[in-house]
C-alpha positions as a printed NumPy array, in Angstrom:
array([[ -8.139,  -8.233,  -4.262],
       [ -5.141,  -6.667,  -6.091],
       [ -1.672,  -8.119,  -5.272],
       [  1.758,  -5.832,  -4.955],
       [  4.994,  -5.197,  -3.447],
       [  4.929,  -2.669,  -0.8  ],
       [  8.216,  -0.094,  -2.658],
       [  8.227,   2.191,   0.574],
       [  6.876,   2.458,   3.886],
       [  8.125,   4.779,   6.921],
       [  7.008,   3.757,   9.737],
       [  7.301,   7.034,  11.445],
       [  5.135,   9.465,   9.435],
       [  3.065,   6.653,   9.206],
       [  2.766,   5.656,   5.233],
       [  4.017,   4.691,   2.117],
       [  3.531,   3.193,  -1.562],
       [  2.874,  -0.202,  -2.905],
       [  3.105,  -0.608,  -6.615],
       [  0.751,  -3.516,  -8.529],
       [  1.711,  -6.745,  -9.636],
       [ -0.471,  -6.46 , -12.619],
       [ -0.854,  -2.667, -13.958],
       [  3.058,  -1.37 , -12.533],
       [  1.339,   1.315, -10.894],
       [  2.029,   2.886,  -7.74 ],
       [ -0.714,   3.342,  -4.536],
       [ -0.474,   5.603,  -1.658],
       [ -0.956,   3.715,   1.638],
       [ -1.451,   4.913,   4.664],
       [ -1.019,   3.01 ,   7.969],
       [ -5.281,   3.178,   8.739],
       [ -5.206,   1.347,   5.478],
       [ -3.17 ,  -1.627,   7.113],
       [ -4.277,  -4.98 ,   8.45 ],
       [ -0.404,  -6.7  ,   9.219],
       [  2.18 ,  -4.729,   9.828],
       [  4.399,  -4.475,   6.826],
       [  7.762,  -4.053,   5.622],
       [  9.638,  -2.552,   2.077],
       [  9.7  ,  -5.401,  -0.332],
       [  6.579,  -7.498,   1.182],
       [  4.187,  -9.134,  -0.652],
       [  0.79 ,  -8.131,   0.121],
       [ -2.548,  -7.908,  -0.813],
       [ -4.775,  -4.962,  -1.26 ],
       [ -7.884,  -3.372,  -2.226],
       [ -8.49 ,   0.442,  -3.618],
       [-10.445,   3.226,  -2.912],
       [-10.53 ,   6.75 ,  -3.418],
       [ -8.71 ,   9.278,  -1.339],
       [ -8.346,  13.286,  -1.665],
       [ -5.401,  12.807,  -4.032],
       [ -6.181,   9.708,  -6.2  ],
       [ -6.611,   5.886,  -5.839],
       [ -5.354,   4.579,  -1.915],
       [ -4.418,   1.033,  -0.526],
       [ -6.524,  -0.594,   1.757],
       [ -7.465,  -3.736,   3.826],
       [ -3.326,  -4.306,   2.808],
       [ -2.262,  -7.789,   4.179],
       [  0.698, -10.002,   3.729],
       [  0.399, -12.078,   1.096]])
């Protein structure tokens, strides 16, 4: 499990970015990728996997 700080989320469209503790880079989440609800500037917990444009978020919980 990676650890990060979710930078952006809108809950309207439905998803947003977490960047890593450890590497500084940035993930695309979306909100099928979520466990807990979360806010901008939570702590959470994550895995990765590949999506159509890169690296995603998923199984993200609060830390």
């Amino acid at each position: 499990m990676k650890t990060g700080t979710v930078k952006f989320f809108n809950e309207t469209k439905g998803f947003g970015f977490i960047k890593d503790s450890e590497s500084d880079n940035e993930y695309f989440v979306h909100v099928s990728g979520l466990i807990d609800k979360v806010n901008e500037n939570d702590e959470v917990t994550f895995e990765l996997q590949e999506g159509r444009k890169g690296m995603n978020a998923v199984n993200v919980k609060l830390a």
